[in-house]
Structure formats: structure tokens, C-alpha cells
Coordinates of C-alpha atoms in Angstrom, one line a residue:
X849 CA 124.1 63.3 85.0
X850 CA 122.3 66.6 87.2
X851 CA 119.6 67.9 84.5
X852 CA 121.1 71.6 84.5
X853 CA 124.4 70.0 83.3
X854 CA 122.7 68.0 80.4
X855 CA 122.6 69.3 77.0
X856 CA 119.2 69.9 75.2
X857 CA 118.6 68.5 71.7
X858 CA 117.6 70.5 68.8
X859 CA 114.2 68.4 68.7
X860 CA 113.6 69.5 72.6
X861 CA 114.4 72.9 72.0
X862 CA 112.3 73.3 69.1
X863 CA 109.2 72.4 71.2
X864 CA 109.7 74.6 73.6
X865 CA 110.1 76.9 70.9
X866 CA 106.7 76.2 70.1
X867 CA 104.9 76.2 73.0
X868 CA 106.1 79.7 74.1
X869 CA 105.4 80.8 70.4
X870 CA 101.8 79.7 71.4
X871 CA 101.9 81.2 74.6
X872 CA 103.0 84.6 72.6
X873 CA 100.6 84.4 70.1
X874 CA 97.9 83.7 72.3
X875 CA 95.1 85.6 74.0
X876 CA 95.5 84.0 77.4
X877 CA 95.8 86.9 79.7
X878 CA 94.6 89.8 77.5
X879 CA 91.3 89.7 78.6
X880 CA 90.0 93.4 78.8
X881 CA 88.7 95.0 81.9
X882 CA 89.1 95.8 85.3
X883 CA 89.2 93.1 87.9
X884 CA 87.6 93.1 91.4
X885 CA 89.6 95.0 93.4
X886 CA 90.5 97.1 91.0
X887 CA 88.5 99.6 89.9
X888 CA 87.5 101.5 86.7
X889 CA 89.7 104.6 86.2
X890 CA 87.9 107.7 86.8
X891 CA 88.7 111.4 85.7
X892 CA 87.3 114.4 87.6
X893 CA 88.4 117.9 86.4
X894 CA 92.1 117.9 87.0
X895 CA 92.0 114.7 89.6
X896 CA 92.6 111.0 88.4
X897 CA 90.8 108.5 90.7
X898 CA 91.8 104.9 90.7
X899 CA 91.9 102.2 93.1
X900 CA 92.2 103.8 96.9
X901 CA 94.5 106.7 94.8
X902 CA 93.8 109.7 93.7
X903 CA 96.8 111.7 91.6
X904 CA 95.5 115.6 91.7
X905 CA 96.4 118.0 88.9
X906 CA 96.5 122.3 89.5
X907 CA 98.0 123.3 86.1
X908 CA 100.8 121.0 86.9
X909 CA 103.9 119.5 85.1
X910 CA 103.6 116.5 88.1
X911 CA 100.4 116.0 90.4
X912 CA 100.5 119.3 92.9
X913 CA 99.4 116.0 95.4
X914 CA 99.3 112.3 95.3
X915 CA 96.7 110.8 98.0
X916 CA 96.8 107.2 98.9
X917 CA 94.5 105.7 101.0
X918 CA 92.9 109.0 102.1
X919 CA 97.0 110.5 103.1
X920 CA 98.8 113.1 100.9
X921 CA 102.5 112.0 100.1
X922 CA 103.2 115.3 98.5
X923 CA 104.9 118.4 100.3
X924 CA 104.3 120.2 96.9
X925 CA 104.4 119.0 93.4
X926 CA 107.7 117.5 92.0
X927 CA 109.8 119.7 89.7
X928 CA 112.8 119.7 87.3
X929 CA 115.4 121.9 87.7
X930 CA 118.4 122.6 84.6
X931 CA 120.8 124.3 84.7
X932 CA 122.1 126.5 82.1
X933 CA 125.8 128.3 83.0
X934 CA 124.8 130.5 86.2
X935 CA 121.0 130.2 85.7
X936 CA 118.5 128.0 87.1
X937 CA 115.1 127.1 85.3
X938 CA 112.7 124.9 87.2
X939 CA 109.8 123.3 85.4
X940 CA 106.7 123.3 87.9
X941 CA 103.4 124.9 86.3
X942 CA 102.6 123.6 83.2
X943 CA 99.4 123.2 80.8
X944 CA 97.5 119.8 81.6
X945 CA 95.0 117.5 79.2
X946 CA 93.4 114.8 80.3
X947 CA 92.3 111.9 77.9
X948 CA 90.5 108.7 79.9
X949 CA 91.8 106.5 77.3
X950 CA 89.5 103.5 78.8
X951 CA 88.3 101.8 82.0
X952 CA 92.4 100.5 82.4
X953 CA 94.0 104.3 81.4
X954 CA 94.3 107.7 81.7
X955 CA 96.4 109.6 79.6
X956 CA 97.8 113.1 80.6
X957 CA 99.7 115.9 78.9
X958 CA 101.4 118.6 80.4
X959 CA 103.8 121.2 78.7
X960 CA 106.3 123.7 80.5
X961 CA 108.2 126.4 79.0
X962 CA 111.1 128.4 81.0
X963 CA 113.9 130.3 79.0
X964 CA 114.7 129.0 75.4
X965 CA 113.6 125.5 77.1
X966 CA 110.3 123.5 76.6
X967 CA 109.5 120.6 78.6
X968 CA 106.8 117.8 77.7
X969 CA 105.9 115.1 79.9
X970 CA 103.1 112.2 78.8
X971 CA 101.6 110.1 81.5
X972 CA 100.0 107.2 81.1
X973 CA 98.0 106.0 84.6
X974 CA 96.6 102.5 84.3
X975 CA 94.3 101.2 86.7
X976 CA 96.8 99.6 89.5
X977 CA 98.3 103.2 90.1
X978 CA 101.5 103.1 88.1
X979 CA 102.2 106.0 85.7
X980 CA 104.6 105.5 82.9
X981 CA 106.0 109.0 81.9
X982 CA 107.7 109.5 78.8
X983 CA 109.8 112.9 79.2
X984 CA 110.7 115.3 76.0
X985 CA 112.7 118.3 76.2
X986 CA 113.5 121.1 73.7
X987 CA 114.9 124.0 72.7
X988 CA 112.2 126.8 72.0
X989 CA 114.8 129.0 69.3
X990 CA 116.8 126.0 68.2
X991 CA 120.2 124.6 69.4
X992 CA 120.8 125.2 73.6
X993 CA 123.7 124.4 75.6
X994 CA 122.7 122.5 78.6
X995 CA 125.1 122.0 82.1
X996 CA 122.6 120.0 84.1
X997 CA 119.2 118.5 85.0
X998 CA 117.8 117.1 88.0
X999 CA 113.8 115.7 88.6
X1000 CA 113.0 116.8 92.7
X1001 CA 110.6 114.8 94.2
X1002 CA 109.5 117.2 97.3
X1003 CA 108.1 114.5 99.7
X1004 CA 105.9 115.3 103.7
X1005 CA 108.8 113.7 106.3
X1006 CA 106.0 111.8 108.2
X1007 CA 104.7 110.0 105.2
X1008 CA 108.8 109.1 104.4
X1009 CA 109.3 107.5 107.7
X1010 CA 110.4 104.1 105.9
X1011 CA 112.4 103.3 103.0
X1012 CA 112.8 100.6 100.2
X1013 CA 115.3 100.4 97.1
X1014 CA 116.2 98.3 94.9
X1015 CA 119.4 97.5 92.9
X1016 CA 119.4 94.7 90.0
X1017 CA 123.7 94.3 90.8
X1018 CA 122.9 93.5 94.1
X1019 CA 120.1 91.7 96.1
X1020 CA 121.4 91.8 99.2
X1021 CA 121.9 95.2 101.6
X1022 CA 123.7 97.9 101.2
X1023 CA 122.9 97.7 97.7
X1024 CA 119.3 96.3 98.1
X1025 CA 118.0 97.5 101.2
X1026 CA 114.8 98.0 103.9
X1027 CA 114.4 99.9 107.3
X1028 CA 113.6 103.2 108.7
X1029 CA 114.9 106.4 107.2
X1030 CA 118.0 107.9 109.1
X1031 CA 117.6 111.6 109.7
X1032 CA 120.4 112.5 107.7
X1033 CA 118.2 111.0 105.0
X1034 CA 120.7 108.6 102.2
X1035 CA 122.9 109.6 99.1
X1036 CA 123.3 106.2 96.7
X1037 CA 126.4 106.2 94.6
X1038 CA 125.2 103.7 92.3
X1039 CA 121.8 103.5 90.2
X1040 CA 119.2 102.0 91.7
X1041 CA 116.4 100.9 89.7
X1042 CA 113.4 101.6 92.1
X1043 CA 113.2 103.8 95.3
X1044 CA 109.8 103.7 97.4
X1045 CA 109.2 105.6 100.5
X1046 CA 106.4 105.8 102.4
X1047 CA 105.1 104.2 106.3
X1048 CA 102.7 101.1 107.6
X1049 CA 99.9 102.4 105.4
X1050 CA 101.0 103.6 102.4
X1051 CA 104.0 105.0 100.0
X1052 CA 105.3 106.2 96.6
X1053 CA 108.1 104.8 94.5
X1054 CA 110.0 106.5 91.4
X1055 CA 111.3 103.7 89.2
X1056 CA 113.1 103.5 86.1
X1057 CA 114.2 99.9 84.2
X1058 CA 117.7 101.7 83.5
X1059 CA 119.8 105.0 82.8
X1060 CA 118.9 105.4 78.7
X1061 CA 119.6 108.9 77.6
X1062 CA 120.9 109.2 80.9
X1063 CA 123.6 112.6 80.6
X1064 CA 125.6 112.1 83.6
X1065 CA 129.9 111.3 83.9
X1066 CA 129.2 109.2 86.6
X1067 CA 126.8 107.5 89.4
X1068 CA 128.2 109.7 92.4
X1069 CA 124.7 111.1 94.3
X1070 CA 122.9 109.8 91.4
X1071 CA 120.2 109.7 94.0
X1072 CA 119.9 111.5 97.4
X1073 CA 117.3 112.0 100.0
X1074 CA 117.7 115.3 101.5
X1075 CA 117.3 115.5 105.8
X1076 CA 114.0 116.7 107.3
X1077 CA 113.3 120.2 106.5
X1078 CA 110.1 122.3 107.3
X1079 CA 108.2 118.8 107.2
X1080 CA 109.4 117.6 104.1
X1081 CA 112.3 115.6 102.7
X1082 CA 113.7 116.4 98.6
X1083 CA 114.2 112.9 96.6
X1084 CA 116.5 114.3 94.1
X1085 CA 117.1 111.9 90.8
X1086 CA 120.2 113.4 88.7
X1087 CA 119.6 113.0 85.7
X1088 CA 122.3 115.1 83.5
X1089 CA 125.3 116.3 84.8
X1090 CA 127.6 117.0 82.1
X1091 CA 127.6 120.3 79.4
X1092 CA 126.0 119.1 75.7
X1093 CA 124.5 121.1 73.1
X1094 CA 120.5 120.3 72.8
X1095 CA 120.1 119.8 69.1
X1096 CA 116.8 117.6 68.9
X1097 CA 114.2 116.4 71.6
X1098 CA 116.4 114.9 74.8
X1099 CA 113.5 111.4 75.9
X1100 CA 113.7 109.8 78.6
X1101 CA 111.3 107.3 80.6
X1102 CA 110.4 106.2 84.1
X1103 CA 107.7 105.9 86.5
X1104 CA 105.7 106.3 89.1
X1105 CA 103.1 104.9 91.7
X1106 CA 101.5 105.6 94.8
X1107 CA 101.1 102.4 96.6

């Protein structure tokens, strides 16, 4: 009898039980610190230094410019746009606080208001480059109808010569997929759990583990890169596509890294 086809016993099962309940419970792993490479998260002014990254702050919702490796990524600093009948608010300046929460995070806060809408994003940078942003949006005067929302990611074309994404339905291309960027740039139909686009050196990557709190009717040009323009290519993630009336905070999370 092949081992996969074979039946566990209770007994078996209830050690294994155990020794992941130790493994849980223990404090292998959690050691604190940074570990060589890695270095100690640094904060200067508006500018967030870790490992060979810096993500740099100008009264911002998003960093104004992510630099890797000593090479910008950013054509100008990502933006929301909604939707609201036949106007258009885009979220771009914002306030900003910085907290260096310890040597392995940096905490940031950044608040932008536009119309009867206020939107909150938290950051949280840890020290490998990967920010975790929890997004929170409002109404300023209560109650708001809302028609759509989109996060642009504005990215420099020669530093989104090569492209990566990923799809947890599918490991295998089209729906998981490598190679150089066409010039017509892509539009995916389906969600795709990380996107990263960069050269040889150096990249970003959006991510997100799924589509919670999502607004949208369906996946059509959930996620497009737009062609070259004036330098720069638009990543544009829709995130709401469908009219509903904003009664309490509308969360969301997903992420971010320059790699």
C-alpha cells in the first residue's frame, strides 16, 4: 500500500498534533533583530531607508518616489481615483506621520480629503522592504454614494522593461507568466495575486492575498498596464466598480515592495 493512500490513525495524528502545537507555541524563529544583510530601519525627515531602498515621502498619500538600488521606479507618486456620478476625485497629497516603531518597522500615516470623501492609508515598512497598507475610506458629512475606485500606480517605462505575475488558479502561463513587457503594455481579466515590474537590477511589485471588500461585478481589466506614454506606463488596480452607498469606513489591504 503507496503511503499517500494509507490512512492515519488517531494515535499518529494526535502526535503530529503535538508537535506542531510545540512548534506554534514556541519561540523558535522569533528571535528579535535585524540580520546581516538586512539592515536597521532608518527614518529621515519624510524618507524611510532600509536595506538598499529608500521609500521618499513629500506630503504624500503614497511615496512621491521609491528608489532601489540607487534607481527611482516612480514617474510620480501613485494615486486613487473615485468616481462619484460625473466627478472625478483623486487622492494624491495627503498629511504624513512617521513612527519608527523599532529596528524591523516603520509605521506611516497619511490622510487625504477631496469632496465629502476622506481617505486613510496605514503603512507598515518592515525591514526587507515590504509595506503592508491597510486602506480606510469615509464619508466627511455622513452617508456618500460611490460609482467607482481605482489605485494608479504611475510607473518610469525604462524601469518597467520586464514583467512578473502571479495567479494562485493557475501556475503555468498565461495565467502565471514572465518576459519582457509588450508595448501595448497587458490588461488581465482575472485577479492576479501579485504583479511586479521592474529590469535586471531592480523592480516593484503591488500584491494583495485576495479581493476582500473588493466592490467590483466582475474581473474584466481588473488589472491593466497602460502603453508607454511621456516615459511612463499607469498600473491601474480596479478596485470598485459598481454604485453603493458609503455608510461606515470601506478597508481594504494589500501591499507593496521595492525589490
Amino acid at each position: 500500500e503507496k503511503a499517500y493512500q494509507r490512512r492515519w490513525s488517531a494515535a499518529e495524528i494526535g502526535a503530529e498534533w503535538l508537535q506542531m502545537e510545540e512548534w506554534i507555541k514556541g519561540e523558535a524563529g522569533r528571535g528579535k533583530g535585524v540580520m546581516s544583510p538586512w539592515t536597521p530601519m532608518e527614518v529621515k525627515g519624510q524618507e524611510i531607508h532600509c536595506w538598499g531602498r529608500i521609500y521618499r515621502y513629500t506630503n504624500t498619500l503614497f511615496p512621491v518616489q521609491v528608489t532601489s538600488l540607487g534607481e527611482e521606479h516612480f514617474s510620480e507618486a501613485p494615486y486613487f481615483l473615485l468616481r462619484q456620478g460625473t466627478k472625478t476625485h483623486k487622492f494624491q497629497d495627503a498629511s504624513v506621520e512617521i513612527e519608527r516603531v523599532s529596528d524591523e518597522l516603520v509605521r506611516v500615516k497619511t490622510r487625504s480629503v477631496s469632496g465629502p470623501f476622506v481617505l486613510k492609508l496605514e503603512k507598515e515598512y518592515e525591514f526587507d522592504g515590504m509595506g503592508k497598507v491597510k486602506f480606510s475610506l469615509s464619508g466627511t458629512k455622513g452617508p456618500v454614494e460611490i460609482d467607482a475606485l481605482e489605485l494608479v500606480l504611475p510607473l518610469k517605462a525604462a524601469k518597467s522593461a520586464m514583467f512578473h505575475y502571479i495567479a494562485s488558479y493557475g501556475g503555468y502561463p498565461p495565467d502565471t507568466d514572465v518576459g519582457a513587457v509588450a508595448q501595448a503594455g497587458f490588461v488581465l481579466d482575472k485577479f492576479h495575486e501579485l504583479i511586479w515590474l521592474g529590469d535586471m537590477r531592480s523592480g516593484f511589485c503591488w500584491f494583495a492575498e485576495n479581493m476582500e471588500n473588493w466592490r467590483i461585478t466582475d474581473e474584466k481589466a481588473i488589472q491593466v498596464l497602460e502603453p508607454e506614454k511621456n516615459g511612463a506606463r499607469l498600473l491601474r488596480i480596479k478596485l470598485g466598480d459598481r454604485q453603493f452607498l458609503l455608510k461606515d469606513e470601506w478597508k481594504l489591504v494589500f501591499g507593496m515592495q521595492a525589490t
